Amino acid sequence: MADQAATAETGQHVFVALHDHEVEWKEGDDANELLTLPPGVKVKILNYDPVMKRVDMKVKFPPGYVEPEHSHKSWHSICVLDGRMCVAGKDLRAGDYVFGGDISHGPYEYPDGCEVFCVFMGEGTEHIWDESQHLAHENTWDAETDAGKEGVEAQKAARASGKVSAG
């Protein structure tokens, strides 16, 4: 975004207003480079402020996805926009909130898929996690949709075959 370049050059904050459709989803290697999570997530960067070390983004998790227990060199807050996020014994839906500080948190399960708005502040958006611990994860939440049930089984099979990588 041109406004983000202006922020980096001048050290001044800028006003940003945009339509969701104006920003493309990043997926595959582009999304993995940003978040360093197992494959499958999509990311939309809405704003980046290098002065504040802040990144505002939307993240889309497919049905059945499991985000490993992890930590960051930053903190983040999350608001669920659509779908389900299951973490810390709570089944979170649209409007619900999570704060993940710089301590270990998760795993997060997305049995029916989920889209969230996330704000990172600090030294990056990377997730630090243990692949062997993730491969051994056993789902605790049931999917409510057919797509979710298929997604959960596909994710379990991927973990069982060791097809998950730490980016």
Tab-separated table of N, CA and C in Angstrom:
chain	number	residue	atom	x	y	z
A	1	MET	N	0.842	-1.179	0.000
A	1	MET	CA	0.000	0.000	0.000
A	1	MET	C	0.882	1.236	0.000
A	2	ALA	N	0.509	2.222	-0.776
A	2	ALA	CA	1.276	3.463	-0.849
A	2	ALA	C	1.307	4.166	0.497
A	3	ASP	N	0.192	4.131	1.225
A	3	ASP	CA	0.141	4.784	2.532
A	3	ASP	C	1.141	4.162	3.502
A	4	GLN	N	1.340	2.856	3.405
A	4	GLN	CA	2.288	2.192	4.292
A	4	GLN	C	3.708	2.637	3.978
A	5	ALA	N	4.025	2.813	2.692
A	5	ALA	CA	5.349	3.303	2.314
A	5	ALA	C	5.564	4.705	2.859
A	6	ALA	N	4.523	5.531	2.805
A	6	ALA	CA	4.626	6.892	3.343
A	6	ALA	C	4.896	6.854	4.838
A	7	THR	N	4.258	5.946	5.544
A	7	THR	CA	4.491	5.815	6.982
A	7	THR	C	5.951	5.463	7.248
A	8	ALA	N	6.500	4.516	6.487
A	8	ALA	CA	7.882	4.093	6.683
A	8	ALA	C	8.860	5.223	6.386
A	9	GLU	N	8.591	6.008	5.351
A	9	GLU	CA	9.498	7.086	4.949
A	9	GLU	C	9.432	8.283	5.882
A	10	THR	N	8.247	8.635	6.337
A	10	THR	CA	8.077	9.869	7.108
A	10	THR	C	7.988	9.648	8.603
A	11	GLY	N	7.692	8.438	9.019
A	11	GLY	CA	7.489	8.187	10.443
A	11	GLY	C	6.146	8.696	10.928
A	12	GLN	N	5.309	9.168	10.017
A	12	GLN	CA	3.987	9.687	10.362
A	12	GLN	C	2.932	8.608	10.127
A	13	HIS	N	1.943	8.610	10.963
A	13	HIS	CA	0.838	7.675	10.777
A	13	HIS	C	-0.092	8.225	9.708
A	14	VAL	N	-0.776	7.335	9.007
A	14	VAL	CA	-1.671	7.731	7.928
A	14	VAL	C	-3.060	7.159	8.171
A	15	PHE	N	-4.039	7.772	7.530
A	15	PHE	CA	-5.419	7.301	7.579
A	15	PHE	C	-5.610	6.265	6.482
A	16	VAL	N	-6.264	5.157	6.806
A	16	VAL	CA	-6.529	4.105	5.835
A	16	VAL	C	-8.007	3.748	5.895
A	17	ALA	N	-8.662	3.764	4.744
A	17	ALA	CA	-10.044	3.290	4.614
A	17	ALA	C	-10.097	2.482	3.320
A	18	LEU	N	-10.561	1.260	3.391
A	18	LEU	CA	-10.609	0.442	2.188
A	18	LEU	C	-11.765	-0.535	2.253
A	19	HIS	N	-12.142	-1.014	1.079
A	19	HIS	CA	-13.152	-2.070	0.981
A	19	HIS	C	-12.442	-3.416	1.050
A	20	ASP	N	-13.078	-4.377	1.662
A	20	ASP	CA	-12.500	-5.706	1.809
A	20	ASP	C	-12.066	-6.287	0.461
A	21	HIS	N	-12.865	-6.095	-0.576
A	21	HIS	CA	-12.566	-6.681	-1.886
A	21	HIS	C	-11.345	-6.049	-2.554
A	22	GLU	N	-10.854	-4.930	-2.030
A	22	GLU	CA	-9.688	-4.266	-2.614
A	22	GLU	C	-8.368	-4.951	-2.240
A	23	VAL	N	-8.416	-5.842	-1.285
A	23	VAL	CA	-7.203	-6.517	-0.816
A	23	VAL	C	-7.327	-8.006	-1.132
A	24	GLU	N	-6.325	-8.541	-1.813
A	24	GLU	CA	-6.357	-9.950	-2.192
A	24	GLU	C	-5.874	-10.837	-1.050
A	25	TRP	N	-6.424	-12.039	-1.018
A	25	TRP	CA	-5.963	-13.039	-0.055
A	25	TRP	C	-4.595	-13.553	-0.487
A	26	LYS	N	-3.687	-13.704	0.462
A	26	LYS	CA	-2.411	-14.383	0.228
A	26	LYS	C	-2.604	-15.806	0.728
A	27	GLU	N	-2.078	-16.753	-0.016
A	27	GLU	CA	-2.182	-18.136	0.429
A	27	GLU	C	-0.924	-18.888	0.045
A	28	GLY	N	-0.846	-20.137	0.410
A	28	GLY	CA	0.334	-20.932	0.086
A	28	GLY	C	1.581	-20.375	0.755
A	29	ASP	N	2.667	-20.319	-0.009
A	29	ASP	CA	3.948	-19.864	0.534
A	29	ASP	C	3.885	-18.433	1.049
A	30	ASP	N	3.106	-17.566	0.386
A	30	ASP	CA	2.997	-16.171	0.833
A	30	ASP	C	2.395	-16.083	2.228
A	31	ALA	N	1.347	-16.848	2.477
A	31	ALA	CA	0.716	-16.842	3.803
A	31	ALA	C	1.627	-17.511	4.826
A	32	ASN	N	2.274	-18.614	4.425
A	32	ASN	CA	3.134	-19.338	5.355
A	32	ASN	C	4.341	-18.499	5.767
A	33	GLU	N	4.889	-17.729	4.833
A	33	GLU	CA	6.028	-16.862	5.156
A	33	GLU	C	5.648	-15.838	6.221
A	34	LEU	N	4.426	-15.366	6.166
A	34	LEU	CA	3.950	-14.353	7.106
A	34	LEU	C	3.671	-14.925	8.491
A	35	LEU	N	2.993	-16.057	8.542
A	35	LEU	CA	2.537	-16.597	9.825
A	35	LEU	C	3.309	-17.828	10.301
A	36	THR	N	4.046	-18.479	9.424
A	36	THR	CA	4.777	-19.718	9.739
A	36	THR	C	3.895	-20.739	10.466
A	37	LEU	N	2.771	-21.041	9.852
A	37	LEU	CA	1.820	-22.037	10.354
A	37	LEU	C	1.757	-23.213	9.391
A	38	PRO	N	1.149	-24.329	9.804
A	38	PRO	CA	0.928	-25.416	8.858
A	38	PRO	C	0.128	-24.915	7.650
A	39	PRO	N	0.297	-25.553	6.493
A	39	PRO	CA	-0.371	-25.099	5.271
A	39	PRO	C	-1.890	-25.044	5.402
A	40	GLY	N	-2.508	-24.157	4.618
A	40	GLY	CA	-3.967	-24.092	4.534
A	40	GLY	C	-4.577	-22.750	4.849
A	41	VAL	N	-3.860	-21.872	5.549
A	41	VAL	CA	-4.437	-20.576	5.913
A	41	VAL	C	-4.337	-19.590	4.756
A	42	LYS	N	-5.231	-18.603	4.773
A	42	LYS	CA	-5.194	-17.470	3.850
A	42	LYS	C	-5.099	-16.206	4.691
A	43	VAL	N	-4.394	-15.205	4.173
A	43	VAL	CA	-4.145	-13.975	4.923
A	43	VAL	C	-4.402	-12.763	4.037
A	44	LYS	N	-5.016	-11.739	4.625
A	44	LYS	CA	-5.223	-10.445	3.975
A	44	LYS	C	-4.591	-9.384	4.858
A	45	ILE	N	-3.534	-8.734	4.393
A	45	ILE	CA	-2.916	-7.650	5.159
A	45	ILE	C	-3.718	-6.383	4.878
A	46	LEU	N	-4.331	-5.830	5.910
A	46	LEU	CA	-5.146	-4.630	5.763
A	46	LEU	C	-4.346	-3.365	6.041
A	47	ASN	N	-3.391	-3.451	6.954
A	47	ASN	CA	-2.571	-2.287	7.274
A	47	ASN	C	-1.284	-2.743	7.937
A	48	TYR	N	-0.201	-2.055	7.618
A	48	TYR	CA	1.088	-2.311	8.247
A	48	TYR	C	1.680	-0.968	8.645
A	49	ASP	N	2.029	-0.833	9.904
A	49	ASP	CA	2.638	0.395	10.409
A	49	ASP	C	3.984	0.031	11.026
A	50	PRO	N	5.089	0.256	10.286
A	50	PRO	CA	6.404	-0.123	10.803
A	50	PRO	C	6.848	0.717	11.995
A	51	VAL	N	6.290	1.911	12.148
A	51	VAL	CA	6.644	2.760	13.287
A	51	VAL	C	6.115	2.136	14.575
A	52	MET	N	4.851	1.718	14.548
A	52	MET	CA	4.239	1.084	15.723
A	52	MET	C	4.543	-0.411	15.805
A	53	LYS	N	5.129	-0.971	14.732
A	53	LYS	CA	5.343	-2.422	14.613
A	53	LYS	C	4.005	-3.143	14.742
A	54	ARG	N	3.037	-2.658	13.964
A	54	ARG	CA	1.668	-3.173	14.022
A	54	ARG	C	1.251	-3.683	12.648
A	55	VAL	N	0.619	-4.866	12.644
A	55	VAL	CA	0.051	-5.436	11.426
A	55	VAL	C	-1.402	-5.786	11.714
A	56	ASP	N	-2.317	-5.250	10.891
A	56	ASP	CA	-3.739	-5.593	10.966
A	56	ASP	C	-4.029	-6.539	9.809
A	57	MET	N	-4.669	-7.647	10.084
A	57	MET	CA	-4.929	-8.617	9.024
A	57	MET	C	-6.200	-9.411	9.288
A	58	LYS	N	-6.690	-10.014	8.216
A	58	LYS	CA	-7.720	-11.033	8.325
A	58	LYS	C	-7.041	-12.362	8.031
A	59	VAL	N	-7.444	-13.387	8.757
A	59	VAL	CA	-6.909	-14.729	8.530
A	59	VAL	C	-8.096	-15.671	8.368
A	60	LYS	N	-8.004	-16.522	7.355
A	60	LYS	CA	-9.063	-17.500	7.089
A	60	LYS	C	-8.483	-18.905	7.276
A	61	PHE	N	-9.120	-19.671	8.165
A	61	PHE	CA	-8.707	-21.042	8.459
A	61	PHE	C	-9.723	-21.999	7.839
A	62	PRO	N	-9.273	-23.028	7.110
A	62	PRO	CA	-10.213	-23.961	6.485
A	62	PRO	C	-10.862	-24.880	7.521
A	63	PRO	N	-11.998	-25.500	7.164
A	63	PRO	CA	-12.643	-26.446	8.075
A	63	PRO	C	-11.671	-27.539	8.519
A	64	GLY	N	-11.672	-27.804	9.828
A	64	GLY	CA	-10.830	-28.852	10.386
A	64	GLY	C	-9.429	-28.420	10.781
A	65	TYR	N	-9.055	-27.200	10.461
A	65	TYR	CA	-7.688	-26.729	10.713
A	65	TYR	C	-7.389	-26.674	12.208
A	66	VAL	N	-6.167	-27.022	12.561
A	66	VAL	CA	-5.690	-26.896	13.937
A	66	VAL	C	-4.452	-26.006	13.923
A	67	GLU	N	-4.533	-24.911	14.649
A	67	GLU	CA	-3.383	-24.015	14.822
A	67	GLU	C	-2.618	-24.528	16.041
A	68	PRO	N	-1.344	-24.879	15.872
A	68	PRO	CA	-0.612	-25.491	16.983
A	68	PRO	C	-0.472	-24.572	18.191
A	69	GLU	N	-0.240	-25.187	19.353
A	69	GLU	CA	0.165	-24.385	20.506
A	69	GLU	C	1.427	-23.640	20.088
A	70	HIS	N	1.486	-22.342	20.403
A	70	HIS	CA	2.580	-21.531	19.882
A	70	HIS	C	2.833	-20.302	20.749
A	71	SER	N	3.889	-19.597	20.398
A	71	SER	CA	4.180	-18.298	20.999
A	71	SER	C	4.630	-17.372	19.874
A	72	HIS	N	4.865	-16.116	20.210
A	72	HIS	CA	5.308	-15.105	19.242
A	72	HIS	C	6.357	-14.220	19.900
A	73	LYS	N	7.041	-13.451	19.075
A	73	LYS	CA	7.922	-12.396	19.589
A	73	LYS	C	7.144	-11.086	19.646
A	74	SER	N	5.849	-11.202	19.683
A	74	SER	CA	4.934	-10.062	19.707
A	74	SER	C	3.689	-10.499	20.474
A	75	TRP	N	2.681	-9.643	20.497
A	75	TRP	CA	1.389	-10.049	21.038
A	75	TRP	C	0.350	-9.857	19.949
A	76	HIS	N	-0.794	-10.492	20.109
A	76	HIS	CA	-1.870	-10.296	19.138
A	76	HIS	C	-3.226	-10.376	19.819
A	77	SER	N	-4.173	-9.673	19.216
A	77	SER	CA	-5.567	-9.785	19.629
A	77	SER	C	-6.361	-10.245	18.421
A	78	ILE	N	-7.431	-10.982	18.683
A	78	ILE	CA	-8.230	-11.595	17.619
A	78	ILE	C	-9.705	-11.370	17.894
A	79	CYS	N	-10.449	-11.031	16.838
A	79	CYS	CA	-11.904	-10.985	16.904
A	79	CYS	C	-12.432	-11.938	15.839
A	80	VAL	N	-13.269	-12.866	16.243
A	80	VAL	CA	-13.862	-13.814	15.302
A	80	VAL	C	-14.886	-13.072	14.447
A	81	LEU	N	-14.752	-13.200	13.120
A	81	LEU	CA	-15.690	-12.576	12.187
A	81	LEU	C	-16.759	-13.558	11.712
A	82	ASP	N	-16.348	-14.810	11.468
A	82	ASP	CA	-17.268	-15.807	10.921
A	82	ASP	C	-16.731	-17.193	11.266
A	83	GLY	N	-17.615	-18.143	11.487
A	83	GLY	CA	-17.202	-19.503	11.775
A	83	GLY	C	-16.960	-19.735	13.252
A	84	ARG	N	-16.122	-20.737	13.543
A	84	ARG	CA	-15.853	-21.150	14.931
A	84	ARG	C	-14.364	-21.236	15.199
A	85	MET	N	-13.980	-20.736	16.358
A	85	MET	CA	-12.631	-20.890	16.895
A	85	MET	C	-12.798	-21.527	18.270
A	86	CYS	N	-12.171	-22.662	18.491
A	86	CYS	CA	-12.304	-23.360	19.766
A	86	CYS	C	-10.951	-23.373	20.455
A	87	VAL	N	-10.898	-22.739	21.623
A	87	VAL	CA	-9.641	-22.624	22.360
A	87	VAL	C	-9.932	-22.447	23.845
A	88	ALA	N	-9.061	-22.982	24.670
A	88	ALA	CA	-9.139	-22.807	26.124
A	88	ALA	C	-10.515	-23.186	26.681
A	89	GLY	N	-11.113	-24.243	26.108
A	89	GLY	CA	-12.405	-24.711	26.592
A	89	GLY	C	-13.592	-23.888	26.135
A	90	LYS	N	-13.372	-22.934	25.243
A	90	LYS	CA	-14.458	-22.066	24.776
A	90	LYS	C	-14.708	-22.278	23.288
A	91	ASP	N	-15.976	-22.290	22.919
A	91	ASP	CA	-16.419	-22.385	21.529
A	91	ASP	C	-16.771	-20.963	21.102
A	92	LEU	N	-15.848	-20.298	20.421
A	92	LEU	CA	-16.013	-18.881	20.086
A	92	LEU	C	-16.657	-18.706	18.718
A	93	ARG	N	-17.531	-17.716	18.627
A	93	ARG	CA	-18.274	-17.410	17.395
A	93	ARG	C	-18.090	-15.935	17.048
A	94	ALA	N	-18.767	-15.498	15.978
A	94	ALA	CA	-18.647	-14.110	15.505
A	94	ALA	C	-18.820	-13.122	16.654
A	95	GLY	N	-17.870	-12.190	16.756
A	95	GLY	CA	-17.895	-11.166	17.788
A	95	GLY	C	-17.081	-11.511	19.019
A	96	ASP	N	-16.712	-12.779	19.188
A	96	ASP	CA	-15.937	-13.183	20.362
A	96	ASP	C	-14.470	-12.801	20.184
A	97	TYR	N	-13.737	-12.726	21.309
A	97	TYR	CA	-12.408	-12.120	21.345
A	97	TYR	C	-11.393	-13.029	22.030
A	98	VAL	N	-10.150	-12.955	21.549
A	98	VAL	CA	-9.021	-13.683	22.138
A	98	VAL	C	-7.831	-12.735	22.208
A	99	PHE	N	-7.090	-12.787	23.306
A	99	PHE	CA	-5.822	-12.067	23.401
A	99	PHE	C	-4.731	-13.091	23.635
A	100	GLY	N	-3.775	-13.151	22.712
A	100	GLY	CA	-2.633	-14.053	22.848
A	100	GLY	C	-1.384	-13.234	23.085
A	101	GLY	N	-0.974	-13.125	24.300
A	101	GLY	CA	0.221	-12.349	24.621
A	101	GLY	C	1.480	-13.045	24.145
A	102	ASP	N	2.587	-12.684	24.730
A	102	ASP	CA	3.857	-13.269	24.315
A	102	ASP	C	4.187	-14.538	25.108
A	103	ILE	N	3.147	-15.201	25.614
A	103	ILE	CA	3.313	-16.488	26.282
A	103	ILE	C	2.677	-17.565	25.408
A	104	SER	N	3.025	-18.808	25.635
A	104	SER	CA	2.494	-19.903	24.832
A	104	SER	C	0.971	-19.982	24.966
A	105	HIS	N	0.284	-20.172	23.829
A	105	HIS	CA	-1.173	-20.296	23.824
A	105	HIS	C	-1.604	-21.219	22.689
A	106	GLY	N	-2.824	-21.758	22.827
A	106	GLY	CA	-3.338	-22.714	21.859
A	106	GLY	C	-3.245	-24.118	22.440
A	107	PRO	N	-3.489	-25.139	21.646
A	107	PRO	CA	-3.852	-25.053	20.239
A	107	PRO	C	-5.259	-24.492	20.029
A	108	TYR	N	-5.473	-23.934	18.846
A	108	TYR	CA	-6.784	-23.439	18.434
A	108	TYR	C	-7.329	-24.439	17.419
A	109	GLU	N	-8.564	-24.838	17.579
A	109	GLU	CA	-9.216	-25.707	16.598
A	109	GLU	C	-10.283	-24.903	15.863
A	110	TYR	N	-10.389	-25.153	14.563
A	110	TYR	CA	-11.383	-24.495	13.710
A	110	TYR	C	-12.202	-25.587	13.019
A	111	PRO	N	-13.065	-26.301	13.772
A	111	PRO	CA	-13.726	-27.483	13.223
A	111	PRO	C	-14.588	-27.205	11.994
A	112	ASP	N	-15.163	-26.022	11.898
A	112	ASP	CA	-16.014	-25.698	10.751
A	112	ASP	C	-15.441	-24.558	9.920
A	113	GLY	N	-14.163	-24.252	10.104
A	113	GLY	CA	-13.539	-23.122	9.425
A	113	GLY	C	-13.813	-21.837	10.190
A	114	CYS	N	-13.019	-20.812	9.905
A	114	CYS	CA	-13.153	-19.571	10.658
A	114	CYS	C	-12.435	-18.442	9.930
A	115	GLU	N	-12.983	-17.247	10.048
A	115	GLU	CA	-12.320	-16.038	9.569
A	115	GLU	C	-12.216	-15.084	10.747
A	116	VAL	N	-11.010	-14.536	10.959
A	116	VAL	CA	-10.775	-13.650	12.095
A	116	VAL	C	-10.117	-12.353	11.639
A	117	PHE	N	-10.288	-11.313	12.449
A	117	PHE	CA	-9.521	-10.078	12.322
A	117	PHE	C	-8.478	-10.132	13.420
A	118	CYS	N	-7.233	-9.876	13.066
A	118	CYS	CA	-6.129	-10.045	14.007
A	118	CYS	C	-5.211	-8.829	13.955
A	119	VAL	N	-4.762	-8.377	15.112
A	119	VAL	CA	-3.795	-7.286	15.211
A	119	VAL	C	-2.556	-7.820	15.915
A	120	PHE	N	-1.416	-7.742	15.245
A	120	PHE	CA	-0.128	-8.083	15.850
A	120	PHE	C	0.618	-6.795	16.152
A	121	MET	N	1.249	-6.731	17.310
A	121	MET	CA	2.152	-5.619	17.625
A	121	MET	C	3.421	-6.191	18.235
A	122	GLY	N	4.546	-5.801	17.671
A	122	GLY	CA	5.824	-6.267	18.192
A	122	GLY	C	6.747	-6.714	17.086
A	123	GLU	N	7.536	-7.708	17.378
A	123	GLU	CA	8.619	-8.138	16.494
A	123	GLU	C	8.194	-9.184	15.469
A	124	GLY	N	7.048	-9.037	14.864
A	124	GLY	CA	6.675	-9.920	13.777
A	124	GLY	C	5.420	-10.733	14.025
A	125	THR	N	5.017	-11.437	12.972
A	125	THR	CA	3.783	-12.216	12.985
A	125	THR	C	4.048	-13.726	13.030
A	126	GLU	N	5.303	-14.107	13.104
A	126	GLU	CA	5.664	-15.518	13.060
A	126	GLU	C	5.157	-16.272	14.284
A	127	HIS	N	4.748	-17.506	14.036
A	127	HIS	CA	4.334	-18.427	15.090
A	127	HIS	C	5.509	-19.365	15.389
A	128	ILE	N	5.804	-19.556	16.656
A	128	ILE	CA	6.879	-20.453	17.075
A	128	ILE	C	6.213	-21.673	17.709
A	129	TRP	N	6.368	-22.845	17.078
A	129	TRP	CA	5.672	-24.040	17.532
A	129	TRP	C	6.500	-25.283	17.276
A	130	ASP	N	6.104	-26.363	17.939
A	130	ASP	CA	6.803	-27.635	17.864
A	130	ASP	C	6.027	-28.588	16.955
A	131	GLU	N	6.658	-29.009	15.864
A	131	GLU	CA	5.970	-29.855	14.890
A	131	GLU	C	5.565	-31.209	15.473
A	132	SER	N	6.421	-31.832	16.262
A	132	SER	CA	6.075	-33.157	16.808
A	132	SER	C	4.877	-33.066	17.750
A	133	GLN	N	4.805	-31.998	18.516
A	133	GLN	CA	3.654	-31.790	19.407
A	133	GLN	C	2.379	-31.602	18.575
A	134	HIS	N	2.488	-30.854	17.474
A	134	HIS	CA	1.330	-30.628	16.606
A	134	HIS	C	0.872	-31.934	15.947
A	135	LEU	N	1.819	-32.731	15.472
A	135	LEU	CA	1.464	-33.999	14.826
A	135	LEU	C	0.740	-34.939	15.787
A	136	ALA	N	1.029	-34.835	17.079
A	136	ALA	CA	0.403	-35.699	18.088
A	136	ALA	C	-0.938	-35.154	18.589
A	137	HIS	N	-1.337	-33.957	18.140
A	137	HIS	CA	-2.576	-33.335	18.634
A	137	HIS	C	-3.796	-34.208	18.329
A	138	GLU	N	-4.675	-34.334	19.310
A	138	GLU	CA	-5.952	-35.027	19.124
A	138	GLU	C	-7.071	-34.013	19.282
A	139	ASN	N	-7.915	-33.927	18.269
A	139	ASN	CA	-9.007	-32.956	18.288
A	139	ASN	C	-9.924	-33.171	19.483
A	140	THR	N	-10.398	-32.062	20.048
A	140	THR	CA	-11.319	-32.138	21.181
A	140	THR	C	-12.694	-31.573	20.842
A	141	TRP	N	-12.822	-30.915	19.696
A	141	TRP	CA	-14.097	-30.305	19.301
A	141	TRP	C	-14.646	-31.010	18.068
A	142	ASP	N	-15.966	-31.207	18.035
A	142	ASP	CA	-16.626	-31.830	16.890
A	142	ASP	C	-17.110	-30.770	15.918
A	143	ALA	N	-17.021	-31.091	14.633
A	143	ALA	CA	-17.551	-30.207	13.598
A	143	ALA	C	-19.075	-30.271	13.605
A	144	GLU	N	-19.701	-29.163	13.212
A	144	GLU	CA	-21.165	-29.091	13.140
A	144	GLU	C	-21.674	-29.160	11.704
A	145	THR	N	-20.781	-29.050	10.730
A	145	THR	CA	-21.178	-29.042	9.321
A	145	THR	C	-20.531	-30.221	8.598
A	146	ASP	N	-21.092	-30.576	7.439
A	146	ASP	CA	-20.493	-31.649	6.639
A	146	ASP	C	-19.093	-31.259	6.175
A	147	ALA	N	-18.928	-30.002	5.734
A	147	ALA	CA	-17.602	-29.534	5.304
A	147	ALA	C	-16.614	-29.607	6.462
A	148	GLY	N	-17.085	-29.271	7.649
A	148	GLY	CA	-16.233	-29.353	8.829
A	148	GLY	C	-15.828	-30.781	9.147
A	149	LYS	N	-16.793	-31.699	9.063
A	149	LYS	CA	-16.491	-33.108	9.345
A	149	LYS	C	-15.447	-33.642	8.365
A	150	GLU	N	-15.595	-33.291	7.086
A	150	GLU	CA	-14.609	-33.703	6.080
A	150	GLU	C	-13.254	-33.063	6.360
A	151	GLY	N	-13.269	-31.774	6.719
A	151	GLY	CA	-12.029	-31.058	7.012
A	151	GLY	C	-11.295	-31.623	8.212
A	152	VAL	N	-12.038	-31.953	9.263
A	152	VAL	CA	-11.424	-32.528	10.466
A	152	VAL	C	-10.742	-33.847	10.114
A	153	GLU	N	-11.436	-34.698	9.359
A	153	GLU	CA	-10.847	-35.993	8.981
A	153	GLU	C	-9.614	-35.798	8.102
A	154	ALA	N	-9.661	-34.850	7.167
A	154	ALA	CA	-8.507	-34.585	6.295
A	154	ALA	C	-7.313	-34.074	7.099
A	155	GLN	N	-7.569	-33.193	8.060
A	155	GLN	CA	-6.478	-32.661	8.889
A	155	GLN	C	-5.892	-33.751	9.790
A	156	LYS	N	-6.754	-34.603	10.348
A	156	LYS	CA	-6.259	-35.720	11.168
A	156	LYS	C	-5.365	-36.628	10.324
A	157	ALA	N	-5.810	-36.929	9.102
A	157	ALA	CA	-5.033	-37.800	8.213
A	157	ALA	C	-3.692	-37.157	7.858
A	158	ALA	N	-3.689	-35.852	7.617
A	158	ALA	CA	-2.435	-35.152	7.294
A	158	ALA	C	-1.462	-35.225	8.469
A	159	ARG	N	-1.978	-35.006	9.684
A	159	ARG	CA	-1.098	-35.091	10.860
A	159	ARG	C	-0.596	-36.519	11.052
A	160	ALA	N	-1.484	-37.511	10.854
A	160	ALA	CA	-1.093	-38.914	11.040
A	160	ALA	C	-0.005	-39.334	10.047
A	161	SER	N	-0.022	-38.741	8.853
A	161	SER	CA	0.979	-39.097	7.841
A	161	SER	C	2.225	-38.223	7.923
A	162	GLY	N	2.213	-37.249	8.844
A	162	GLY	CA	3.373	-36.369	8.998
A	162	GLY	C	3.499	-35.336	7.900
A	163	LYS	N	2.395	-35.012	7.213
A	163	LYS	CA	2.430	-34.077	6.086
A	163	LYS	C	2.312	-32.615	6.507
A	164	VAL	N	2.648	-32.316	7.730
A	164	VAL	CA	2.585	-30.944	8.222
A	164	VAL	C	4.013	-30.467	8.402
A	165	SER	N	4.310	-29.252	7.933
A	165	SER	CA	5.674	-28.750	8.109
A	165	SER	C	5.667	-27.434	8.857
A	166	ALA	N	6.775	-27.128	9.474
A	166	ALA	CA	6.908	-25.921	10.292
A	166	ALA	C	7.310	-24.709	9.476
A	167	GLY	N	7.147	-24.758	8.181
A	167	GLY	CA	7.436	-23.593	7.348
A	167	GLY	C	8.870	-23.309	7.335
